[in-house]
Amino acid sequence: MNGATIQGLFGNVSPPINCVEMHTTGEPTRIIWSGVPEIHGTLLEQRSKFKDKFDHFRRLLMLEPRGHWDMYGAILRPETELVDAGEADMGVLFMHNEGFSTMCGHATIALGRFLVDADETMFPRRKLLKHDSETQSTTVRLHVPCGVVKITVPTLPTGKSDPSRAVSFISVPSFATAINITIPLDEKYRWPELEGRTSVVADFSYGGAFYCIISAEELGFPKGLSEADFAGMDRATKCLKDAVNASPSLAYCVQHPDTKELGFLYSVMIVDHDAKRKNDATLNTPPRSSLTSEAVVGEETGLCFFANQQIDRSPTGGCVAARIALSYAKGTLSKGESWMYHSILSRAYDGLHGFAGSYVEEVDLQADAYSEQRITGVRVRVEGQAYYTGCYSFFVEEEDGLGADGFSLKNLNRRE
């Protein structure tokens, strides 16, 4: 339905914002392909302009009445510096309940399918995508705020994406920044489940964004994620994130060697260390779907709190890259081995639509701009499946004072 038709039917409304809806292991991706504010510049400049001048656009689409607290969005950006240079096919900005992400794996998997299926109205460079007839797959180079990720999309003879096979992407260079680091907790950052402890031990790793990775037991939940206490874990991860952000001595844990814009703690990932090795018979034949041809050597369940305490329904693709980089740094994963990652949701459905992760190559990075120290990271292959759920055209009636700006019952008391 075009803008003229919508305005003819509904009267005095804004031009439509057109979206395609998808989910990856239950985690939504609202793909906005038209009706976007006119913005130019590098992708990071566009991200900054959206944050400073068009944040109402994010609130309108992410929060109620059109979205909800855990909605996630992707704004297509067909013109970026890397698209113009021929290094990428499409750019994208990611958004959530708090602002704009630097990377999102679940949305990348969804975008791979969408861009292969899209027509030239939605994706002007669609005909330039490279198809591999031997593997029956199509490659999409996606420019995300942290770099370029290469997506491989299984393709049918019709040229459309094949929903029966997993989409994969190769991450930006991913690396661990701190292993088994003690995080001191001032009294105001402690939560009841600590039972008197004044610190916790966690890891930090980067997979397009920075993650603090901590076991459920260390966080104070001895039952792990088998009986997840969402309210308690929400409180604990918020306190932990605030404590990290308030500590100058921990700033190096979220320091990126290339740019300060990527240097912030995006998420706390709670992991359950009841991980099983490959002698577990369930790993030899992954439930319902085989994502990878590499040797699956183990599995792990995680619960990700990101942005302003959103809960990721998926296994979290960016954190799969971060956890593979962490395993590489610890020496617990070899090249050619794959690990299966589950969210609470995929684990509840017998492992359906978990993500597979493996590293494909080592990369060297400079530790920071002011030293010659080198750190070694990896590029990670992340595999998962995404599905369509619908299409929407959103608009705003001129008289609608409440619906013109997104709201949430969670933050009414903090509304400016």
Coordinates of C-alpha atoms in Angstrom, one line a residue:
M1 CA 0.0 0.0 0.0
N2 CA 1.6 3.3 -1.1
G3 CA 1.5 6.7 0.6
A4 CA -1.2 8.1 -1.6
T5 CA -3.5 5.1 -0.9
I6 CA -2.9 5.3 2.8
Q7 CA -3.6 9.0 3.0
G8 CA -6.7 8.6 0.8
L9 CA -8.1 5.9 3.2
F10 CA -7.1 7.4 6.5
G11 CA -7.0 11.1 6.0
N12 CA -4.5 13.4 7.6
V13 CA -1.7 11.0 8.3
S14 CA 2.1 11.1 7.9
P15 CA 3.8 9.4 5.0
P16 CA 4.0 5.6 5.6
I17 CA 7.0 3.9 7.1
N18 CA 7.2 0.5 5.4
C19 CA 8.6 -2.5 7.3
V20 CA 9.1 -6.3 6.8
E21 CA 8.9 -8.3 10.0
M22 CA 11.1 -11.3 10.8
H23 CA 12.2 -13.4 13.7
T24 CA 15.4 -15.3 14.5
T25 CA 14.9 -17.9 17.2
G26 CA 12.0 -15.7 18.4
E27 CA 13.9 -12.5 18.5
P28 CA 12.2 -9.9 16.3
T29 CA 13.7 -7.8 13.5
R30 CA 11.6 -5.0 12.2
I31 CA 13.3 -4.1 8.8
I32 CA 12.5 -0.6 7.8
W33 CA 13.0 -0.2 4.0
S34 CA 11.2 3.1 3.2
G35 CA 9.8 6.1 4.9
V36 CA 13.2 6.8 6.6
P37 CA 14.4 10.4 7.3
E38 CA 16.8 11.8 4.7
I39 CA 20.3 11.4 6.2
H40 CA 23.7 11.3 4.5
G41 CA 27.4 10.7 5.5
T42 CA 29.4 7.8 6.7
L43 CA 27.5 5.0 8.4
L44 CA 28.8 6.1 11.8
E45 CA 27.8 9.7 11.0
Q46 CA 24.4 8.6 10.0
R47 CA 24.1 6.7 13.3
S48 CA 25.1 9.8 15.2
K49 CA 22.6 11.9 13.3
F50 CA 19.8 9.4 14.0
K51 CA 20.7 9.5 17.7
D52 CA 20.9 13.3 17.9
K53 CA 18.1 14.5 15.6
F54 CA 15.7 11.6 14.8
D55 CA 15.5 9.5 18.0
H56 CA 11.7 10.0 17.9
F57 CA 11.8 7.8 14.8
R58 CA 13.4 5.0 16.8
R59 CA 10.9 5.5 19.7
L60 CA 8.0 5.5 17.3
L61 CA 8.9 2.1 15.8
M62 CA 10.4 0.3 18.8
L63 CA 8.1 1.3 21.7
E64 CA 4.4 1.1 22.2
P65 CA 1.8 1.4 20.6
R66 CA 3.6 0.0 17.5
G67 CA 6.3 -2.0 19.3
H68 CA 7.2 -3.1 22.8
W69 CA 10.1 -3.0 25.3
D70 CA 11.9 -5.9 23.6
M71 CA 11.4 -4.9 20.0
Y72 CA 14.4 -4.7 17.7
G73 CA 14.8 -2.8 14.4
A74 CA 17.1 -2.5 11.4
I75 CA 17.1 0.6 9.1
L76 CA 18.4 -0.1 5.6
R77 CA 21.0 2.4 4.5
P78 CA 21.6 1.9 0.8
E79 CA 24.2 4.7 0.6
T80 CA 27.3 4.5 2.9
E81 CA 31.0 5.1 2.3
L82 CA 31.7 1.4 1.9
V83 CA 28.7 0.8 -0.4
D84 CA 29.8 3.7 -2.5
A85 CA 33.4 2.2 -2.6
G86 CA 32.1 -1.2 -3.7
E87 CA 33.1 -2.9 -0.5
A88 CA 29.5 -3.6 0.7
D89 CA 26.1 -4.2 -0.9
M90 CA 23.9 -2.5 1.7
G91 CA 24.3 -0.6 4.9
V92 CA 22.2 -0.9 8.1
L93 CA 21.6 0.8 11.4
F94 CA 20.4 -1.3 14.3
M95 CA 18.1 0.1 17.0
H96 CA 16.5 -1.1 20.2
N97 CA 14.7 0.3 23.3
E98 CA 17.6 2.5 24.4
G99 CA 19.3 3.6 21.2
F100 CA 21.4 2.3 18.3
S101 CA 23.6 -0.9 18.4
T102 CA 27.0 -1.3 16.7
M103 CA 26.3 -5.0 15.7
C104 CA 23.5 -7.5 15.8
G105 CA 23.9 -11.1 14.8
H106 CA 20.2 -12.2 14.9
A107 CA 19.2 -9.2 12.7
T108 CA 22.1 -9.9 10.3
I109 CA 20.8 -13.5 9.8
A110 CA 17.3 -12.1 9.0
L111 CA 18.7 -9.4 6.8
G112 CA 20.6 -11.9 4.7
R113 CA 17.4 -13.7 3.7
F114 CA 15.5 -10.4 3.2
L115 CA 18.0 -8.9 0.9
V116 CA 18.2 -12.0 -1.2
D117 CA 14.4 -12.0 -1.5
A118 CA 14.0 -8.3 -2.0
D119 CA 13.2 -6.6 -5.3
E120 CA 15.1 -3.6 -6.7
T121 CA 12.5 -1.2 -5.1
M122 CA 13.7 -2.3 -1.7
F123 CA 17.3 -3.1 -2.6
P124 CA 18.6 -1.2 -5.7
R125 CA 21.8 -3.3 -5.9
R126 CA 20.0 -6.7 -5.7
K127 CA 21.2 -7.8 -9.2
L128 CA 24.8 -7.3 -8.2
L129 CA 24.8 -10.0 -5.6
K130 CA 27.1 -13.0 -6.3
H131 CA 25.5 -16.4 -6.6
D132 CA 27.4 -19.7 -6.2
S133 CA 25.8 -22.3 -8.3
E134 CA 27.8 -25.1 -6.7
T135 CA 26.7 -24.4 -3.1
Q136 CA 23.4 -22.9 -4.2
S137 CA 24.0 -19.8 -2.1
T138 CA 24.2 -16.0 -2.5
T139 CA 26.6 -13.7 -0.8
V140 CA 25.6 -10.4 0.8
R141 CA 28.2 -7.9 2.1
L142 CA 26.5 -6.0 4.8
H143 CA 28.0 -2.7 6.2
V144 CA 27.2 -2.6 9.9
P145 CA 28.4 0.2 12.3
C146 CA 31.4 -2.0 13.4
G147 CA 32.5 -3.0 9.9
V148 CA 31.5 -5.3 7.1
V149 CA 30.1 -8.8 7.7
K150 CA 29.8 -11.3 4.9
I151 CA 26.5 -13.2 4.8
T152 CA 26.0 -16.5 3.0
V153 CA 22.3 -17.2 2.2
P154 CA 21.2 -20.6 0.9
T155 CA 19.2 -20.1 -2.3
L156 CA 16.6 -22.0 -4.2
P157 CA 16.6 -22.5 -8.0
T158 CA 14.1 -19.6 -8.1
G159 CA 16.7 -17.2 -6.8
K160 CA 14.8 -16.8 -3.5
S161 CA 16.3 -17.8 -0.1
D162 CA 15.9 -21.4 1.1
P163 CA 14.3 -21.4 4.6
S164 CA 15.2 -25.0 5.2
R165 CA 18.9 -24.3 5.4
A166 CA 20.9 -22.0 7.8
V167 CA 22.1 -18.6 7.0
S168 CA 25.7 -17.9 8.1
F169 CA 27.8 -14.7 8.5
I170 CA 31.5 -14.1 9.1
S171 CA 32.0 -11.6 12.0
V172 CA 34.2 -8.6 12.2
P173 CA 37.5 -9.4 14.1
S174 CA 36.5 -10.6 17.6
F175 CA 38.7 -10.8 20.6
A176 CA 38.7 -11.2 24.4
T177 CA 39.8 -8.2 26.5
A178 CA 39.7 -9.7 30.0
I179 CA 39.6 -13.3 31.4
N180 CA 38.6 -14.2 34.9
I181 CA 38.7 -10.6 36.0
T182 CA 37.5 -9.6 39.5
I183 CA 34.9 -6.9 39.5
P184 CA 34.6 -5.1 42.8
L185 CA 31.0 -4.1 43.8
D186 CA 30.4 -1.1 45.9
E187 CA 27.4 -1.5 48.2
K188 CA 25.0 0.4 45.9
Y189 CA 25.8 -2.1 43.1
R190 CA 25.2 -5.3 45.1
W191 CA 22.1 -7.5 44.8
P192 CA 20.5 -9.9 47.3
E193 CA 21.7 -13.1 45.7
L194 CA 25.4 -12.3 46.3
E195 CA 24.8 -13.3 49.9
G196 CA 27.5 -11.0 51.3
R197 CA 30.1 -11.2 48.5
T198 CA 31.6 -7.9 47.5
S199 CA 32.9 -8.9 44.0
V200 CA 32.3 -11.3 41.1
V201 CA 34.5 -12.8 38.5
A202 CA 33.7 -12.5 34.8
D203 CA 35.1 -12.4 31.3
F204 CA 34.9 -9.6 28.7
S205 CA 34.9 -10.2 25.0
Y206 CA 34.1 -8.3 21.7
G207 CA 32.0 -9.6 18.8
G208 CA 30.9 -6.4 17.2
A209 CA 29.9 -5.1 20.6
F210 CA 31.4 -5.6 24.1
Y211 CA 29.9 -8.3 26.3
C212 CA 30.5 -9.1 30.0
I213 CA 30.2 -12.9 30.2
I214 CA 29.4 -14.4 33.6
S215 CA 28.1 -17.7 34.8
A216 CA 24.7 -17.9 36.5
E217 CA 26.3 -19.5 39.6
E218 CA 28.9 -16.7 39.9
L219 CA 26.0 -14.2 39.6
G220 CA 24.4 -15.8 42.6
F221 CA 21.9 -18.3 41.0
P222 CA 23.1 -21.8 41.8
K223 CA 20.2 -23.4 39.8
G224 CA 21.7 -22.0 36.6
L225 CA 19.3 -21.3 33.8
S226 CA 17.3 -24.4 34.2
E227 CA 14.9 -22.4 36.4
A228 CA 15.7 -18.8 35.3
D229 CA 14.8 -16.1 37.8
F230 CA 14.1 -13.4 35.3
A231 CA 13.4 -10.6 37.8
G232 CA 16.4 -11.5 40.0
M233 CA 18.7 -11.8 37.0
D234 CA 17.4 -8.6 35.5
R235 CA 18.3 -6.8 38.8
A236 CA 21.7 -8.5 39.1
T237 CA 22.8 -7.8 35.5
K238 CA 21.7 -4.1 35.7
C239 CA 23.8 -3.7 38.9
L240 CA 26.8 -5.5 37.4
K241 CA 26.6 -3.3 34.2
D242 CA 26.4 -0.1 36.3
A243 CA 29.3 -1.2 38.4
V244 CA 31.5 -1.9 35.3
N245 CA 30.5 1.4 33.7
A246 CA 31.3 3.3 37.0
S247 CA 34.8 1.8 37.4
P248 CA 37.7 3.6 35.5
S249 CA 39.9 0.7 36.3
L250 CA 37.7 -1.6 34.1
A251 CA 37.6 0.8 31.1
Y252 CA 40.2 -1.3 29.3
C253 CA 37.7 -4.2 29.2
V254 CA 35.6 -2.4 26.7
Q255 CA 38.3 -0.5 24.8
H256 CA 38.3 -1.0 21.0
P257 CA 41.7 -0.6 19.2
D258 CA 40.2 1.3 16.2
T259 CA 37.5 3.7 17.5
K260 CA 36.1 5.1 20.7
E261 CA 32.5 4.9 19.3
L262 CA 32.6 1.1 19.8
G263 CA 34.0 1.3 23.3
F264 CA 31.1 0.7 25.6
L265 CA 29.5 -2.2 27.5
Y266 CA 26.5 -3.3 25.5
S267 CA 25.4 -6.4 27.3
V268 CA 25.7 -8.9 30.1
M269 CA 25.5 -12.5 29.0
I270 CA 24.7 -15.1 31.7
V271 CA 25.9 -18.5 30.8
D272 CA 25.1 -21.9 32.2
H273 CA 28.3 -24.0 32.7
D274 CA 26.5 -27.3 32.6
A275 CA 27.9 -27.5 29.0
K276 CA 28.3 -31.0 27.7
R277 CA 31.1 -32.4 25.6
K278 CA 30.7 -34.3 22.4
N279 CA 30.4 -37.7 24.1
D280 CA 26.8 -36.6 24.9
A281 CA 24.7 -38.5 22.4
T282 CA 22.4 -35.4 21.9
L283 CA 25.3 -33.5 20.3
N284 CA 26.0 -36.1 17.6
T285 CA 22.6 -35.4 16.0
P286 CA 21.6 -31.8 16.9
P287 CA 17.8 -31.6 17.4
R288 CA 15.6 -30.9 14.4
S289 CA 18.2 -29.1 12.4
S290 CA 21.8 -29.6 11.5
L291 CA 23.5 -26.2 11.1
T292 CA 27.1 -27.0 10.5
S293 CA 29.3 -29.7 8.9
E294 CA 32.1 -29.0 11.5
A295 CA 32.6 -31.1 14.6
V296 CA 30.2 -30.0 17.3
V297 CA 32.2 -30.4 20.5
G298 CA 29.9 -28.8 23.0
E299 CA 26.9 -26.7 23.8
E300 CA 25.9 -23.9 26.1
T301 CA 22.8 -22.0 27.2
G302 CA 22.9 -18.3 27.7
L303 CA 20.5 -15.5 28.7
C304 CA 21.4 -12.1 27.3
F305 CA 20.4 -8.7 28.8
F306 CA 21.3 -5.9 26.4
A307 CA 20.6 -2.2 25.9
N308 CA 18.2 -1.1 28.6
Q309 CA 17.7 -4.6 30.0
Q310 CA 16.1 -6.1 26.9
I311 CA 16.1 -9.9 26.9
D312 CA 17.3 -11.5 23.7
R313 CA 15.1 -14.4 22.7
S314 CA 17.8 -15.7 20.4
P315 CA 21.3 -17.1 21.3
T316 CA 22.7 -13.6 20.4
G317 CA 24.8 -13.7 17.3
G318 CA 27.2 -11.0 18.3
C319 CA 27.9 -12.7 21.6
V320 CA 28.4 -16.0 19.8
A321 CA 31.3 -14.3 18.0
A322 CA 32.4 -12.9 21.4
R323 CA 32.2 -16.3 23.1
I324 CA 34.0 -18.1 20.3
A325 CA 36.8 -15.5 20.6
L326 CA 36.9 -16.0 24.4
S327 CA 37.1 -19.8 23.9
Y328 CA 40.0 -19.2 21.4
A329 CA 41.8 -17.0 23.9
K330 CA 41.4 -19.6 26.6
G331 CA 42.6 -22.4 24.3
T332 CA 39.4 -24.5 24.7
L333 CA 38.3 -24.5 21.0
S334 CA 40.3 -25.5 17.9
K335 CA 39.9 -24.5 14.3
G336 CA 37.4 -26.9 12.6
E337 CA 35.4 -27.3 15.8
S338 CA 32.0 -25.8 16.4
W339 CA 30.0 -25.0 19.5
M340 CA 26.2 -24.9 19.8
Y341 CA 24.7 -22.0 21.6
H342 CA 21.2 -21.9 22.9
S343 CA 18.9 -19.3 24.4
I344 CA 16.4 -20.1 27.0
L345 CA 13.8 -20.3 24.3
S346 CA 15.7 -22.6 21.9
R347 CA 16.7 -24.8 24.8
A348 CA 13.0 -25.1 25.9
Y349 CA 12.2 -26.2 22.3
D350 CA 14.7 -29.1 22.4
G351 CA 17.5 -27.0 20.8
L352 CA 15.3 -25.8 17.8
H353 CA 17.1 -22.9 16.1
G354 CA 20.1 -22.7 18.2
F355 CA 23.2 -20.9 16.7
A356 CA 26.4 -22.7 15.7
G357 CA 29.7 -20.9 16.1
S358 CA 33.2 -21.6 14.9
Y359 CA 36.3 -19.5 14.1
V360 CA 37.5 -19.4 10.5
E361 CA 40.8 -17.4 10.8
E362 CA 43.1 -15.6 13.2
V363 CA 43.6 -11.9 12.9
D364 CA 46.0 -9.5 14.6
L365 CA 44.9 -6.2 16.0
Q366 CA 46.8 -3.3 17.6
A367 CA 46.0 -3.1 21.3
D368 CA 45.4 0.6 21.1
A369 CA 46.3 3.6 19.0
Y370 CA 49.2 4.6 21.3
S371 CA 51.2 1.4 21.6
E372 CA 52.8 -1.3 19.4
Q373 CA 51.3 -4.1 21.5
R374 CA 49.3 -6.6 19.3
I375 CA 46.3 -8.7 20.3
T376 CA 45.2 -11.8 18.4
G377 CA 41.5 -12.3 17.6
V378 CA 39.4 -14.4 15.3
R379 CA 36.8 -14.0 12.6
V380 CA 33.8 -16.2 13.6
R381 CA 31.2 -18.0 11.5
V382 CA 27.8 -17.8 13.1
E383 CA 25.0 -19.9 11.7
G384 CA 21.2 -19.6 12.4
Q385 CA 17.8 -19.5 10.8
A386 CA 15.3 -16.6 10.4
Y387 CA 11.7 -16.5 9.2
Y388 CA 9.2 -13.9 8.0
T389 CA 6.2 -12.9 10.2
G390 CA 4.6 -10.1 8.2
C391 CA 4.6 -6.7 6.6
Y392 CA 3.5 -3.3 8.1
S393 CA 2.9 0.2 7.0
F394 CA 3.1 2.5 10.0
F395 CA 1.9 6.2 10.1
V396 CA 0.9 8.9 12.6
E397 CA -2.3 10.8 12.6
E398 CA -1.6 14.5 13.1
E399 CA -4.0 14.8 16.1
D400 CA -2.4 11.8 17.9
G401 CA -0.3 13.3 20.7
L402 CA 0.3 10.1 22.5
G403 CA 1.0 7.7 19.5
A404 CA 3.3 10.2 17.8
D405 CA 6.1 9.3 20.2
G406 CA 6.8 5.8 21.6
F407 CA 6.2 5.1 25.2
S408 CA 6.8 2.3 27.7
L409 CA 5.1 1.6 31.0
K410 CA 8.6 0.6 32.3
N411 CA 9.9 4.2 32.1
L412 CA 6.9 6.5 32.6
N413 CA 8.4 7.9 35.8
R414 CA 11.7 8.7 34.0
R415 CA 10.0 10.5 31.0
E416 CA 11.6 13.9 30.4

